[in-house]
C-alpha positions as a LaTeX table, in Angstrom:
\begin{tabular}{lrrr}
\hline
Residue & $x$ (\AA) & $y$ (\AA) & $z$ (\AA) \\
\hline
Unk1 & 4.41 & 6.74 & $-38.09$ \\
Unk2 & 1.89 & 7.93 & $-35.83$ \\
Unk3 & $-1.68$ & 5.53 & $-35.09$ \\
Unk4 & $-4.82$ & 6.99 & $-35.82$ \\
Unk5 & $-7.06$ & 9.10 & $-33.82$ \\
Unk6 & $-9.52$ & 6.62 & $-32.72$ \\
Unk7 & $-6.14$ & 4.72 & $-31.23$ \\
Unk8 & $-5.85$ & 6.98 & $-28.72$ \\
Unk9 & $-9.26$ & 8.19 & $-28.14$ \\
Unk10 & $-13.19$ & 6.70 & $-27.94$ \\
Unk11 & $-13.79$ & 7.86 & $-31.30$ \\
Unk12 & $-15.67$ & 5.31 & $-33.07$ \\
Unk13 & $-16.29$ & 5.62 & $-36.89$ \\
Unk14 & $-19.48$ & 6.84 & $-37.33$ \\
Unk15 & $-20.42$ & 7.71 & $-34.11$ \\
Unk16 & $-21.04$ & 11.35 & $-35.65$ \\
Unk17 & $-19.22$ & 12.62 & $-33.00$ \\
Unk18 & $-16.53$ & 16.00 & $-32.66$ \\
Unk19 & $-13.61$ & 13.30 & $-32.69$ \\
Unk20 & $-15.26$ & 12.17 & $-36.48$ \\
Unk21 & $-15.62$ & 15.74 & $-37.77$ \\
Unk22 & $-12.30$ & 16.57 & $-36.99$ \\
Unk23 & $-10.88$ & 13.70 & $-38.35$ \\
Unk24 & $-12.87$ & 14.56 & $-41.83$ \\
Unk25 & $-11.84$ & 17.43 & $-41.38$ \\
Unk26 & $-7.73$ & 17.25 & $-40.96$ \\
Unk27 & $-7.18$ & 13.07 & $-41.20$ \\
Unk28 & $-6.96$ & 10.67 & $-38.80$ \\
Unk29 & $-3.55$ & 11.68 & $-37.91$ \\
Unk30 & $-3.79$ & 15.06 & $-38.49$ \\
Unk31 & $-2.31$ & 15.20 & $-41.53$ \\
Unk32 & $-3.90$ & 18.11 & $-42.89$ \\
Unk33 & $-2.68$ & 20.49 & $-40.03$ \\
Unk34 & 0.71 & 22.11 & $-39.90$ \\
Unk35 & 2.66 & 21.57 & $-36.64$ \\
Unk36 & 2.14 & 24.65 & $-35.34$ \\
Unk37 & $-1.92$ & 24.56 & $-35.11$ \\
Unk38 & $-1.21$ & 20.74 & $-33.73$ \\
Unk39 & 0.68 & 22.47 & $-31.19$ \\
Unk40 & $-2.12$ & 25.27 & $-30.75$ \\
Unk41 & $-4.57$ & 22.66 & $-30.07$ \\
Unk42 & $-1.56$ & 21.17 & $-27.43$ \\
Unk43 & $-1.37$ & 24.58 & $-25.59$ \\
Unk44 & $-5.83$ & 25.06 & $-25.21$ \\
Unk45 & $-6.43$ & 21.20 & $-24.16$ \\
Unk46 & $-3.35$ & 21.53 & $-21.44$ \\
Unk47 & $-4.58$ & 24.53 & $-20.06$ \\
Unk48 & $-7.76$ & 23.82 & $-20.02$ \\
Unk49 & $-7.11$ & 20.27 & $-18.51$ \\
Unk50 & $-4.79$ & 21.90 & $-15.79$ \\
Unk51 & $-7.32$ & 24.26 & $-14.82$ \\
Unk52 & $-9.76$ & 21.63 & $-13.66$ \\
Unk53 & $-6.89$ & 19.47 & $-11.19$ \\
Unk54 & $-6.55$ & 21.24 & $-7.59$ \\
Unk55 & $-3.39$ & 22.52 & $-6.03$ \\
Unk56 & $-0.91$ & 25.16 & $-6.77$ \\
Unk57 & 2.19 & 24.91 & $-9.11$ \\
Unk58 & 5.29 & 25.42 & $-7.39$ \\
Unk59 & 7.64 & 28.67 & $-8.92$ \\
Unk60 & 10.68 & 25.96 & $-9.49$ \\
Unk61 & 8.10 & 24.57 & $-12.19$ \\
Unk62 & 8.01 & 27.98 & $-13.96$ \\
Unk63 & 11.62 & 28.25 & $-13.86$ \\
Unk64 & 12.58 & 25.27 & $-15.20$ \\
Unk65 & 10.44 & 25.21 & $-17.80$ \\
Unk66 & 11.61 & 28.70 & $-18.74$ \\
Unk67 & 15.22 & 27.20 & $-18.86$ \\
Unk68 & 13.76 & 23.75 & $-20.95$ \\
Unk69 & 12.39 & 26.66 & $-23.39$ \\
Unk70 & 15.64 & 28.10 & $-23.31$ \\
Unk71 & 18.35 & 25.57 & $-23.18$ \\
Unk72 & 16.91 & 22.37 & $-25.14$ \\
Unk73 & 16.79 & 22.01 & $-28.74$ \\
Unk74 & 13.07 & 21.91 & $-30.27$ \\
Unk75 & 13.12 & 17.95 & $-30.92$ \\
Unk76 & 14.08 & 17.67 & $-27.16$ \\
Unk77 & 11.43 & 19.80 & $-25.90$ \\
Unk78 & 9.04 & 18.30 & $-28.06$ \\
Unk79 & 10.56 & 15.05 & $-26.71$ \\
Unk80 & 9.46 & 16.45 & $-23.43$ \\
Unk81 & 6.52 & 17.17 & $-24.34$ \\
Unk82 & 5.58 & 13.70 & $-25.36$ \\
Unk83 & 6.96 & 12.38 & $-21.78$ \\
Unk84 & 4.42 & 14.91 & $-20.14$ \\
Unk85 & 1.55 & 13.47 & $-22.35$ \\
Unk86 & 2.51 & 10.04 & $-21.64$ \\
Unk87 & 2.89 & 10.80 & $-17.76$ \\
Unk88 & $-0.50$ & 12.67 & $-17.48$ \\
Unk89 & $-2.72$ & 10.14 & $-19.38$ \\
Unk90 & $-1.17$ & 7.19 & $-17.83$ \\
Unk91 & 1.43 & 7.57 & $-15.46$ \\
Unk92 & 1.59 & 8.03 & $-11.65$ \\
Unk93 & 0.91 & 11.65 & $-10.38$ \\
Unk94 & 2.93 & 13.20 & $-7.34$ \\
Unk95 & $-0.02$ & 14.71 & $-5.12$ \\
Unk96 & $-1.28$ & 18.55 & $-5.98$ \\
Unk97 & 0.91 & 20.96 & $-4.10$ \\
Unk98 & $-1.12$ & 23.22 & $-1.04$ \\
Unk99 & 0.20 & 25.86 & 0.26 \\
Unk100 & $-1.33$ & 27.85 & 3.09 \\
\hline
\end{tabular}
């Protein structure tokens, strides 16, 4: 069962914040969306988070994502997934990648 939004967020009820519309909106755990416009949401906030780190992503990245894409079963690439979350929130991060 997964915690509510405010568990993993600042969201405060009643703060009349985004974080409380949306939870109006779809419940606190999202209930009211299907999986695939959870996993639309996913896709914009990664992007647009990994558009504001510096460095370059190396091609190996691309590749082996390509073959997690093509190889795993869905409940082990959303298992993935869920690794990646936990890992950019909280864990350590190797250091962005420069090439000249």
């Amino acid at each position: 069962m997964s915690k509510p939004l405010g568990y993993y967020t600042a969201y405060t009820p009643g703060d009349n914040s985004l974080l409380e519309t949306v939870q109006e909106e779809y419940g606190s755990t999202f209930e009211k969306m299907s999986k695939r416009e959870k996993l639309v949401i996913l896709t914009v906030l990664a992007s647009h988070i990994g558009c504001q780190l510096d460095g370059d992503v190396r091609g190996e990245i691309f590749a082996i994502a390509k073959d997690m894409r093509d190889k795993l079963s869905l409940s082990d690439q959303a298992g993935v997934m869920e690794a990646i979350v936990s890992q950019v929130r909280w864990g350590q991060n190797a250091e962005p990648v420069h090439h000249s």
